CSV table of C-alpha atoms in Angstrom, one decimal:
chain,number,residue,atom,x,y,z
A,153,UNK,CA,13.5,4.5,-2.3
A,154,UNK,CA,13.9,7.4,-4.6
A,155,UNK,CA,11.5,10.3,-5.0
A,156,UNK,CA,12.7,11.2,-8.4
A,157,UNK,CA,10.9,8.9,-10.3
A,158,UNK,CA,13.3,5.8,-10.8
A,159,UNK,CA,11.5,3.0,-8.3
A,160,UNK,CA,10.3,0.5,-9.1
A,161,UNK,CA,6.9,0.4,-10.9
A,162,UNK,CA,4.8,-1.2,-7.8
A,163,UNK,CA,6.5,1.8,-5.6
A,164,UNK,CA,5.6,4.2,-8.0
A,165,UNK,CA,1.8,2.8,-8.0
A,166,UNK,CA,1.6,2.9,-4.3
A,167,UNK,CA,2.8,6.4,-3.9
A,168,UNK,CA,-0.3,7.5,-6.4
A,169,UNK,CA,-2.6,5.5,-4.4
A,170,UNK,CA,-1.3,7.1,-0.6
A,171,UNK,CA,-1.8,10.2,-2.6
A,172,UNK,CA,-4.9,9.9,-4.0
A,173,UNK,CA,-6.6,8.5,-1.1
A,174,UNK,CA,-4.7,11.3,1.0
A,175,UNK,CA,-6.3,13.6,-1.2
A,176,UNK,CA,-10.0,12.2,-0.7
A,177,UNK,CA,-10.0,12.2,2.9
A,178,UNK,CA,-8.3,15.8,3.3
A,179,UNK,CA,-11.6,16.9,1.1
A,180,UNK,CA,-14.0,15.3,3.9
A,181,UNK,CA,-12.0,14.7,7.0
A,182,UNK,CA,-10.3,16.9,9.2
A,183,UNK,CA,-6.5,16.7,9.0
A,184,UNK,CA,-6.2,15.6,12.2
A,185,UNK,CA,-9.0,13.3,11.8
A,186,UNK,CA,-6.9,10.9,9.0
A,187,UNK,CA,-5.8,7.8,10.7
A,188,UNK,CA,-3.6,5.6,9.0
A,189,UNK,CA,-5.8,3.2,8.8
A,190,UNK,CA,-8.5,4.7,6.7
A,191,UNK,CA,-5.7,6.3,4.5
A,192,UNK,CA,-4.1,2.5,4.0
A,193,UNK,CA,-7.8,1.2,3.4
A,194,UNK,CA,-8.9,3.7,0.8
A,195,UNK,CA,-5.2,3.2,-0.5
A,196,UNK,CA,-6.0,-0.4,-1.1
A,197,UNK,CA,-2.8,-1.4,0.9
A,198,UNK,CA,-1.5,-2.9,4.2
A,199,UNK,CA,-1.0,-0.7,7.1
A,200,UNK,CA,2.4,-1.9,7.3
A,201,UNK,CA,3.3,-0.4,3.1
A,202,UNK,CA,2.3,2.8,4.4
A,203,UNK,CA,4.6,3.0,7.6
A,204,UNK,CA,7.5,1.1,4.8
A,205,UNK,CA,6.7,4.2,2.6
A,206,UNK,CA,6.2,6.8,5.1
A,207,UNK,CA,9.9,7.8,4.9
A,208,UNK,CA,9.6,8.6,1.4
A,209,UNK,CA,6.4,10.5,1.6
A,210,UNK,CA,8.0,13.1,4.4
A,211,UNK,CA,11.0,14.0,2.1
């Protein structure tokens, strides 16, 4: 997956969504608080996406 804006539309949409929901919880949960699983829940998307899309969201 590339970060530079060329995946695919569905990648591009769940990126926003880990992001946005990233940025909710960091607003009323302590970092080391987040779990995955909220994160995936607020992101409307499978546990298993996020842990698929991890890679890209640590480069």
């Amino acid at each position: 997956m590339n970060s530079n804006g060329t995946e695919d539309l569905r990648v591009q949409k769940t990126m926003t969504a880990i992001d946005q929901a990233f940025e909710e919880l960091i607003l009323t949960t302590d970092y080391e608080k987040i779990t995955v699983a909220e994160l995936a829940r607020r992101a409307r998307i499978n546990k298993k996406t996020f842990y698929v899309m991890a890679g890209s969201l640590l480069r």
